[in-house]
PDB file of C-alpha atoms in Angstrom:
ATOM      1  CA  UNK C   1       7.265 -20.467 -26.711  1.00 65.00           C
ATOM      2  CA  UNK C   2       5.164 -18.148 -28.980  1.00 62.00           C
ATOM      3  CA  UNK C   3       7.573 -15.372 -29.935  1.00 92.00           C
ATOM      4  CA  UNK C   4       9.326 -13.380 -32.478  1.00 95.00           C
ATOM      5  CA  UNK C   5      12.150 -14.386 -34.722  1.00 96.00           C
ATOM      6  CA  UNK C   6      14.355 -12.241 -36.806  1.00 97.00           C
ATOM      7  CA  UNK C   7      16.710 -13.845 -39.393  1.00 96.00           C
ATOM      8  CA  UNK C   8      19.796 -13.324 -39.959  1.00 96.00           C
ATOM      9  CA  UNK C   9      20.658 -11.672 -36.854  1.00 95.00           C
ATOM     10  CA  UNK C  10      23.833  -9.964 -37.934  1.00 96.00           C
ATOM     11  CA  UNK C  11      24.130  -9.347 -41.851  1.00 96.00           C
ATOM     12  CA  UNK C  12      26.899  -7.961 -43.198  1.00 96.00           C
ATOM     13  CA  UNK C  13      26.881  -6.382 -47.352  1.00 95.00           C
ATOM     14  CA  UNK C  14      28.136  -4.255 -49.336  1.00 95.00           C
ATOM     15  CA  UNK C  15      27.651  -1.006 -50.334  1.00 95.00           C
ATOM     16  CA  UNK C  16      24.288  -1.065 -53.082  1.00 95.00           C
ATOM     17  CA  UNK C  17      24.254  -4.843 -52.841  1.00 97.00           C
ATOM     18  CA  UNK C  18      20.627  -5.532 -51.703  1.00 96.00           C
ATOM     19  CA  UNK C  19      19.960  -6.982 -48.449  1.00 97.00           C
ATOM     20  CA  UNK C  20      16.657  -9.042 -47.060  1.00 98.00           C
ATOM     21  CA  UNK C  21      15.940  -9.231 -43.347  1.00 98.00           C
ATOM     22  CA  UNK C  22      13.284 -11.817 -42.288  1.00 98.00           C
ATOM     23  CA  UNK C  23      10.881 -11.442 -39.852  1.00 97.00           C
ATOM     24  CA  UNK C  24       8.798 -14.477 -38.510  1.00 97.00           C
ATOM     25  CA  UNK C  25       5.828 -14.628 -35.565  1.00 96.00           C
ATOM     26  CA  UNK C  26       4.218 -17.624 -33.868  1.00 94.00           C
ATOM     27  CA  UNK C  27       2.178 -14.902 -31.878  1.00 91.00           C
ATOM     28  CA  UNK C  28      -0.624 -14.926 -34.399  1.00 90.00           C
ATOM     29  CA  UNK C  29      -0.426 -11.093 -34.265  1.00 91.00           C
ATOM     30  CA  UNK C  30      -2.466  -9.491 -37.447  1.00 90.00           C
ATOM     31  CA  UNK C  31       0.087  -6.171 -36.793  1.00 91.00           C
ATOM     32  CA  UNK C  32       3.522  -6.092 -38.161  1.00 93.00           C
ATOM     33  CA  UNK C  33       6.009  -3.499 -38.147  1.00 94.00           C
ATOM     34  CA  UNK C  34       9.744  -2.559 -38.816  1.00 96.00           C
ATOM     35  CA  UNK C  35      11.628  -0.472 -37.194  1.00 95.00           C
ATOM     36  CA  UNK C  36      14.949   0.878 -37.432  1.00 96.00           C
ATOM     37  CA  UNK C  37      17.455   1.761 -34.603  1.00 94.00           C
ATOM     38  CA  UNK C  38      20.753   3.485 -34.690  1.00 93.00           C
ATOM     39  CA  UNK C  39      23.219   3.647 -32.271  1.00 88.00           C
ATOM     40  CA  UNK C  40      22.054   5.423 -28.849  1.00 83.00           C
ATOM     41  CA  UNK C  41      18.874   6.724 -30.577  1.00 87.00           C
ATOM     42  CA  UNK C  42      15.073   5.509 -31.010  1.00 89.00           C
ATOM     43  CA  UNK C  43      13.537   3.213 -32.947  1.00 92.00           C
ATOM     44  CA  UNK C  44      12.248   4.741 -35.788  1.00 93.00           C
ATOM     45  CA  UNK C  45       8.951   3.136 -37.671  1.00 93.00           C
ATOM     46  CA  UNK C  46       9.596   2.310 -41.432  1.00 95.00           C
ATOM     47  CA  UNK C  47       6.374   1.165 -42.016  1.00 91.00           C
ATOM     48  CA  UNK C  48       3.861  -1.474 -40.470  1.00 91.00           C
ATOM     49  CA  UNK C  49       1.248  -3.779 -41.726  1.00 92.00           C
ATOM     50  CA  UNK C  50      -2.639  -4.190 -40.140  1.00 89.00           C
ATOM     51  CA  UNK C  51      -3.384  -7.626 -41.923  1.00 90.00           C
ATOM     52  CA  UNK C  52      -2.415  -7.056 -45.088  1.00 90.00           C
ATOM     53  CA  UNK C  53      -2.838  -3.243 -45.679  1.00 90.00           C
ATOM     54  CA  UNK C  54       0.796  -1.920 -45.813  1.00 91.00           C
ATOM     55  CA  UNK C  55       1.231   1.591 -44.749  1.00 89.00           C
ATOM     56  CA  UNK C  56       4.183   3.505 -45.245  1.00 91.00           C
ATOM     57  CA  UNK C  57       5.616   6.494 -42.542  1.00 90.00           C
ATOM     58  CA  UNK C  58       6.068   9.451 -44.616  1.00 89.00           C
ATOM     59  CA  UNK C  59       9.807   9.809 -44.140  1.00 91.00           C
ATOM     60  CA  UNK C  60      10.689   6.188 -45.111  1.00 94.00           C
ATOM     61  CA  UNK C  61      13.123   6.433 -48.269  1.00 94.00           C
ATOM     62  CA  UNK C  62      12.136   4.595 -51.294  1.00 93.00           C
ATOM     63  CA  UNK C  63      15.127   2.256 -50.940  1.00 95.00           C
ATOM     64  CA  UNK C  64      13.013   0.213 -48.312  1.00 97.00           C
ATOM     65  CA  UNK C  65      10.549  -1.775 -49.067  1.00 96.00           C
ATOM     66  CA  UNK C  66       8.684  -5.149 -47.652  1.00 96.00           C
ATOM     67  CA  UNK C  67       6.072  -7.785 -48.414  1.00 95.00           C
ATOM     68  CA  UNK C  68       4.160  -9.597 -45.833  1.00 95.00           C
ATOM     69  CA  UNK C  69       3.186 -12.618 -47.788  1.00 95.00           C
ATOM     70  CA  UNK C  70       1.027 -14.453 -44.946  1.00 93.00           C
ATOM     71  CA  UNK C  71       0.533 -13.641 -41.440  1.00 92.00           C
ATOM     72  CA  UNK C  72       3.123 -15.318 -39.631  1.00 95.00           C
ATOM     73  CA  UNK C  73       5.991 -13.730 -42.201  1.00 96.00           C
ATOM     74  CA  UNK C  74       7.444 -10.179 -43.385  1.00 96.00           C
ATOM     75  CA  UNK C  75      10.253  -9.131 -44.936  1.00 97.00           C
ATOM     76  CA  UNK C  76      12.140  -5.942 -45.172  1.00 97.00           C
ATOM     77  CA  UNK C  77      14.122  -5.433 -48.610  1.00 97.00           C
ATOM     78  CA  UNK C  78      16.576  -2.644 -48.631  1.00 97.00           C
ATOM     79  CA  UNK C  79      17.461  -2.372 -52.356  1.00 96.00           C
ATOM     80  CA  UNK C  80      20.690  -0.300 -52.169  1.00 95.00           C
ATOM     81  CA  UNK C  81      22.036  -0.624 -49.084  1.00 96.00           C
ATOM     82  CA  UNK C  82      24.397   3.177 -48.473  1.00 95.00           C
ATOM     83  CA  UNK C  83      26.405   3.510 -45.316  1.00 95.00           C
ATOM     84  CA  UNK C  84      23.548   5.570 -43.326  1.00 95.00           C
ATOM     85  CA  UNK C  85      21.627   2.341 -43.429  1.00 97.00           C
ATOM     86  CA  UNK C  86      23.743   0.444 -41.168  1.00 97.00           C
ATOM     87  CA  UNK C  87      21.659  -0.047 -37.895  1.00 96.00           C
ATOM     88  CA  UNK C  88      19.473  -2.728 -36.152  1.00 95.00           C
ATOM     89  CA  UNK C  89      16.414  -3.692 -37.916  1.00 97.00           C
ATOM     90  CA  UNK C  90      13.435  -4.650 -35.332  1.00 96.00           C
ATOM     91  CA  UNK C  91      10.255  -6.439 -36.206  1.00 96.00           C
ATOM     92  CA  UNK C  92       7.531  -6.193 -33.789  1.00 94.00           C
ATOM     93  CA  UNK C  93       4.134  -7.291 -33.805  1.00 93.00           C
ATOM     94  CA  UNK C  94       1.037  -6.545 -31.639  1.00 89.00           C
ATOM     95  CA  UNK C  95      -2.550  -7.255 -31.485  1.00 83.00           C
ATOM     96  CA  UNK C  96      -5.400  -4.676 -32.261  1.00 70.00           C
ATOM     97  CA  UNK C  97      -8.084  -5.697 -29.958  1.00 55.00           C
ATOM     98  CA  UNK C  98      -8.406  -6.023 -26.268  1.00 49.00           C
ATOM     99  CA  UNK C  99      -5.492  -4.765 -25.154  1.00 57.00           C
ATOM    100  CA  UNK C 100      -2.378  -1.963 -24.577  1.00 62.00           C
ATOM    101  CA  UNK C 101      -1.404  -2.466 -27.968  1.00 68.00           C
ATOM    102  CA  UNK C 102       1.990  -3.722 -26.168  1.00 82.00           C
ATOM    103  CA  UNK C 103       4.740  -4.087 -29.098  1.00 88.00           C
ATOM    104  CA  UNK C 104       6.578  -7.524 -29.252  1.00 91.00           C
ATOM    105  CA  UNK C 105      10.454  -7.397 -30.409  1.00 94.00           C
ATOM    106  CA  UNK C 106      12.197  -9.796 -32.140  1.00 95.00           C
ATOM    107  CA  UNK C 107      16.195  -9.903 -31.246  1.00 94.00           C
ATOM    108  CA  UNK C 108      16.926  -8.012 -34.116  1.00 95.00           C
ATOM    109  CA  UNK C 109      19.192  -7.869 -37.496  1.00 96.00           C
ATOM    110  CA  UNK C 110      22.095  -5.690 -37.360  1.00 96.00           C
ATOM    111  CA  UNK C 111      23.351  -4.739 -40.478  1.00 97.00           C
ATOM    112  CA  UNK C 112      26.676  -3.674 -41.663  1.00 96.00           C
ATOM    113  CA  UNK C 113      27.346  -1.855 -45.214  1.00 96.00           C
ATOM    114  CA  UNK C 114      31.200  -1.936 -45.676  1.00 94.00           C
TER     115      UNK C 114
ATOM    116  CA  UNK O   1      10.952  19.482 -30.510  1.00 72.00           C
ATOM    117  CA  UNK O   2      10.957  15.517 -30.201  1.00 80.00           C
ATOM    118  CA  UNK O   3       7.525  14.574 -29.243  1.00 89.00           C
ATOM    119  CA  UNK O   4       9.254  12.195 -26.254  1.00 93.00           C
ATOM    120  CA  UNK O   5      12.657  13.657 -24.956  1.00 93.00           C
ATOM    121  CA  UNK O   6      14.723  11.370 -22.270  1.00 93.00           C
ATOM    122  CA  UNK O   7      17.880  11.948 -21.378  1.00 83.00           C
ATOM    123  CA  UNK O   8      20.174   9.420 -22.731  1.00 78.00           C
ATOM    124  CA  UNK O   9      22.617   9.050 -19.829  1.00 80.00           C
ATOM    125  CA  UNK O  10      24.915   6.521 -19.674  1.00 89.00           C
ATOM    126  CA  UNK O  11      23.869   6.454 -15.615  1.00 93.00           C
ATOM    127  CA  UNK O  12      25.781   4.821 -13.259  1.00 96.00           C
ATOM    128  CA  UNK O  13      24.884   4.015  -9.930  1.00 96.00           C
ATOM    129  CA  UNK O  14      26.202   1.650  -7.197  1.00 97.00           C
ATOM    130  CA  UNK O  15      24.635  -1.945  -6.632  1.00 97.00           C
ATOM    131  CA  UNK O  16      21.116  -1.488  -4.366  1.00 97.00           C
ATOM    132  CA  UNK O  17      20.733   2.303  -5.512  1.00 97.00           C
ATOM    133  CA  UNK O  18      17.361   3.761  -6.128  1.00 97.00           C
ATOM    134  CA  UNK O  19      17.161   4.673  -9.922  1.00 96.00           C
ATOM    135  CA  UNK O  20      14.970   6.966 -11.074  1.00 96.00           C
ATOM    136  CA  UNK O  21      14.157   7.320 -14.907  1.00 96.00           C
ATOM    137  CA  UNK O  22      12.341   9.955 -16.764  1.00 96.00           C
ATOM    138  CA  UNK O  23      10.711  11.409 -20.132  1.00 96.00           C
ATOM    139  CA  UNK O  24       9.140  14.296 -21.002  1.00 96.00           C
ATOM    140  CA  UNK O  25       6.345  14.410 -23.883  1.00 96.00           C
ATOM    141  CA  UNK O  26       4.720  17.337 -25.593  1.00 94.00           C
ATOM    142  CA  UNK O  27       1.610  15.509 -27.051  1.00 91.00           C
ATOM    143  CA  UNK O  28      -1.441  15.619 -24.644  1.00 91.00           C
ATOM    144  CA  UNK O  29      -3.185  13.398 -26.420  1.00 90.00           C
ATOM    145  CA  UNK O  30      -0.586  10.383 -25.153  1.00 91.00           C
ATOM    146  CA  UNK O  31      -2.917   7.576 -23.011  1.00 90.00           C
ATOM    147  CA  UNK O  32      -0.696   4.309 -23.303  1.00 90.00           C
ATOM    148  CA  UNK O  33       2.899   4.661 -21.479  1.00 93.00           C
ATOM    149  CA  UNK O  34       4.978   1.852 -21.437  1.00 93.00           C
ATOM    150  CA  UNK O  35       8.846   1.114 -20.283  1.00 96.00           C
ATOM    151  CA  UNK O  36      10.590  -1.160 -22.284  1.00 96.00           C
ATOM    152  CA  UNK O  37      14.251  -2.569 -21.631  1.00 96.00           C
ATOM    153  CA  UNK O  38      16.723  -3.334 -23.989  1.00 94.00           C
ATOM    154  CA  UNK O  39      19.773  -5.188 -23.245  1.00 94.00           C
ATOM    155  CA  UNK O  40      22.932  -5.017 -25.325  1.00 89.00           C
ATOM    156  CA  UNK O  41      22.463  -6.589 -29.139  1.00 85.00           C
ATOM    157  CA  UNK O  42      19.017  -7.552 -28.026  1.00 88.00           C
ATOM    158  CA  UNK O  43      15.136  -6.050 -29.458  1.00 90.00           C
ATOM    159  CA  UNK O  44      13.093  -4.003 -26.590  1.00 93.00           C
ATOM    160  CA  UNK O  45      11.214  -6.279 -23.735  1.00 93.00           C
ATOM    161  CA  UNK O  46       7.569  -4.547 -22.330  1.00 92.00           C
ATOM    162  CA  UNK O  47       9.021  -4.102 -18.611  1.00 94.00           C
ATOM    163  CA  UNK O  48       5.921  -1.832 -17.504  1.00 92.00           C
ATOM    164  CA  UNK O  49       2.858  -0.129 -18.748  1.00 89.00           C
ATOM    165  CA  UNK O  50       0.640   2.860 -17.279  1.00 89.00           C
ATOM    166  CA  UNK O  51      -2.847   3.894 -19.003  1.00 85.00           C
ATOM    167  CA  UNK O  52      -3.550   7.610 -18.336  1.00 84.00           C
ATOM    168  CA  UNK O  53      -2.365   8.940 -15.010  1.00 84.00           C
ATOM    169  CA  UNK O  54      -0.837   6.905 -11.889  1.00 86.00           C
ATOM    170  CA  UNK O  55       1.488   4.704 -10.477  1.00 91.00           C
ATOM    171  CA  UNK O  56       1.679   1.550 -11.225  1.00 92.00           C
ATOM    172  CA  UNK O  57       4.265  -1.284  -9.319  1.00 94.00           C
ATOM    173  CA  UNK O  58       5.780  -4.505 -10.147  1.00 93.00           C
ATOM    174  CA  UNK O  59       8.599  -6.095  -7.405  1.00 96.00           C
ATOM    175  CA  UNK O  60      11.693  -3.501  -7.284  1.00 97.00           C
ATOM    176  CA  UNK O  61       9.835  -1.511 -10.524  1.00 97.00           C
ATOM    177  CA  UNK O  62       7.370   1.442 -10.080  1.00 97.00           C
ATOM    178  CA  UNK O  63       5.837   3.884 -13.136  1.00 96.00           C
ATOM    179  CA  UNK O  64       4.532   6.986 -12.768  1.00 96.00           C
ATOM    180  CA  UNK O  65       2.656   8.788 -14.907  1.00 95.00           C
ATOM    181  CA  UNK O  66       1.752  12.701 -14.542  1.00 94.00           C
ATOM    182  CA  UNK O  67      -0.101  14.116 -17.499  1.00 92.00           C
ATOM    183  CA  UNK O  68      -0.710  17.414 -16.591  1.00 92.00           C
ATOM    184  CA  UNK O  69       3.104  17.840 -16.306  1.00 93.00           C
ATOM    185  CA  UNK O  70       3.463  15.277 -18.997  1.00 94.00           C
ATOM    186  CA  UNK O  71       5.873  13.636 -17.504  1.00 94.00           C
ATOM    187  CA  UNK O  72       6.838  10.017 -16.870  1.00 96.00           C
ATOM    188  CA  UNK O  73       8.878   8.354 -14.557  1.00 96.00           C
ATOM    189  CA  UNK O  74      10.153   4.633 -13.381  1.00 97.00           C
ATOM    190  CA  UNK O  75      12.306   3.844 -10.335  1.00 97.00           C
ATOM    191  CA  UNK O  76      13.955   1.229  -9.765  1.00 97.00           C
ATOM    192  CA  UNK O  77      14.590   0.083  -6.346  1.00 97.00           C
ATOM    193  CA  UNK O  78      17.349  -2.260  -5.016  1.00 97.00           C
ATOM    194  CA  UNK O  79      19.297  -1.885  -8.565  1.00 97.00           C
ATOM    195  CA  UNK O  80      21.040  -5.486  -9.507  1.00 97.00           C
ATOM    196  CA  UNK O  81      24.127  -5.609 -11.891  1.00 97.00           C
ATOM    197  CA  UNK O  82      21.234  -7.059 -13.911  1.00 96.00           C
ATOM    198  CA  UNK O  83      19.247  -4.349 -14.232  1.00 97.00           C
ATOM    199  CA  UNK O  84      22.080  -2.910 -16.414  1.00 97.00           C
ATOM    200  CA  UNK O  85      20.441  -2.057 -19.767  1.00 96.00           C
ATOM    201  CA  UNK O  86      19.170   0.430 -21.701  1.00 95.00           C
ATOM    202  CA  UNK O  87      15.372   1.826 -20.673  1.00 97.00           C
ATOM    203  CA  UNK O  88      12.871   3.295 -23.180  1.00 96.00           C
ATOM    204  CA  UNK O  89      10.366   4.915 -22.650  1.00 96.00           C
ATOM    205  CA  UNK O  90       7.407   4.857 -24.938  1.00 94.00           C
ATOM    206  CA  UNK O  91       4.033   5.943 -25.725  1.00 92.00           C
ATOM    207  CA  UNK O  92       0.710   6.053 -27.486  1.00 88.00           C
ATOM    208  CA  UNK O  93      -2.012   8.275 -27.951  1.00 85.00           C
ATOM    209  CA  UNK O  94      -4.729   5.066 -28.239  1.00 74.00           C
ATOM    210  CA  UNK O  95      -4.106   1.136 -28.146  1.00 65.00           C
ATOM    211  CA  UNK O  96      -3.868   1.468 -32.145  1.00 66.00           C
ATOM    212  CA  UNK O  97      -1.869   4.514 -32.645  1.00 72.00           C
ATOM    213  CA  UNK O  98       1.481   4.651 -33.460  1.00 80.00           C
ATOM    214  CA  UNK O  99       3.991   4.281 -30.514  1.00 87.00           C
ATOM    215  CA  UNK O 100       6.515   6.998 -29.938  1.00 90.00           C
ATOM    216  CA  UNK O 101       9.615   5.716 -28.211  1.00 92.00           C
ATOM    217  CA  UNK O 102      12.136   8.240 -26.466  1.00 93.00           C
ATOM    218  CA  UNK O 103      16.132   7.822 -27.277  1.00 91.00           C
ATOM    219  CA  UNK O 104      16.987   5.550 -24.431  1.00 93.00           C
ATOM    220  CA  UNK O 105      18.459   5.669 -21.122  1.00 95.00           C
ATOM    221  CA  UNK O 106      21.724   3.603 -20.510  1.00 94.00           C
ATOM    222  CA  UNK O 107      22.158   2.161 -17.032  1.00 96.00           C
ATOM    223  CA  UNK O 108      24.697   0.553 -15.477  1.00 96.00           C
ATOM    224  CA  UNK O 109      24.802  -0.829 -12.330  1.00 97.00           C
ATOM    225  CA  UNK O 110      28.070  -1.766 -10.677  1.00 96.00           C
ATOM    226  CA  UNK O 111      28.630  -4.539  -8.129  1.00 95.00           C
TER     227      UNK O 111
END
């Protein structure tokens, strides 16, 4: 089945060690995004790619970043991980054409910064 | 103001209860609406979506939308223990624009 797979699903590091959360997509989507969800609140949008053109929501701190090196991949880099960053990580990806512009989730990557 | 407020719950309602969720949005220029469910440790699923104004149904599931109150709503009829989730609501002001979701609404629905 065509879907949406996040890797690792729980990671677990420590405080300023850098993390990477994977994000893969069988979908053929050409729109990627990251989002970031705390505990009982929204998913907030860290940034999202159309194709390749990265673009960045304003209040996004510098200590994320990602690289979408093809279609089917992205990556989320959090350089120095501080407690506030503990949360669940969602990709999504959707199609730009033809459609509701309906978001599809991965399972997510919940992160821990002891 | 959040552009999308929902109450957060938790709800709790007896097995077969009608359930009836809601948001509120400030931004008239919101055409896509969408409910998405989210069970525990698991990313969002697209359970319904509404363009402009409406109802729309699906089996036990029915969205409405009312823009001039901007104000959405699903129901839930004949509630299963498996209908226990969290439900959030979401929206878009075109099919490219960036989707606002609301906090959530945790359900649970007992046997």
């Amino acid at each position: 089945d065509a879907m949406v797979i996040q890797n690792p699903r729980y990671q677990v590091t420590q405080f300023g060690k850098p993390v990477t959360l994977s994000c893969s997509q069988t979908l053929n989507h050409n729109v990627m995004y990251w989002y970031q969800q705390k505990s009982s609140q929204a998913p907030k949008l860290l940034f999202h790619y159309y194709d390749k053109d990265f673009n960045n929501e304003a209040d996004t701190p510098d200590n994320f970043q990602s690289r979408r090196p093809n279609t089917s991949f992205c990556f989320l880099d959090i350089r120095s991980p501080g407690l506030g960053d503990a949360a669940m990580y969602l990709c999504a990806t959707s199609r730009t054409s033809g459609n509701t512009g309906e978001l599809f989730f991965g399972e997510g990557s919940r992160l821990t910064v002891l | 103001q959040k552009e999308v407020e929902q109450d957060p719950g938790p709800l709790s309602v007896p097995e077969g209860a009608i359930v009836s969720l809601n948001c509120t949005y400030s931004n008239s220029a919101f055409q896509y609406f969408m409910w998405y469910r989210q069970y525990s440790r698991k990313g969002p699923e697209l359970l319904m979506y509404t363009y402009s104004s409406g109802n729309k149904e699906d089996g036990r599931f029915t969205a409405q939308v009312d823009k001039s109150s901007k104000y959405i709503s699903l129901f839930i009829r004949d509630s299963q223990p498996s209908d226990s989730a969290t439900y959030l609501c979401a929206m878009r002001p075109g099919n490219t624009g960036k989707l606002i979701f609301g906090q959530g609404t945790t359900l649970q629905v007992k046997p």
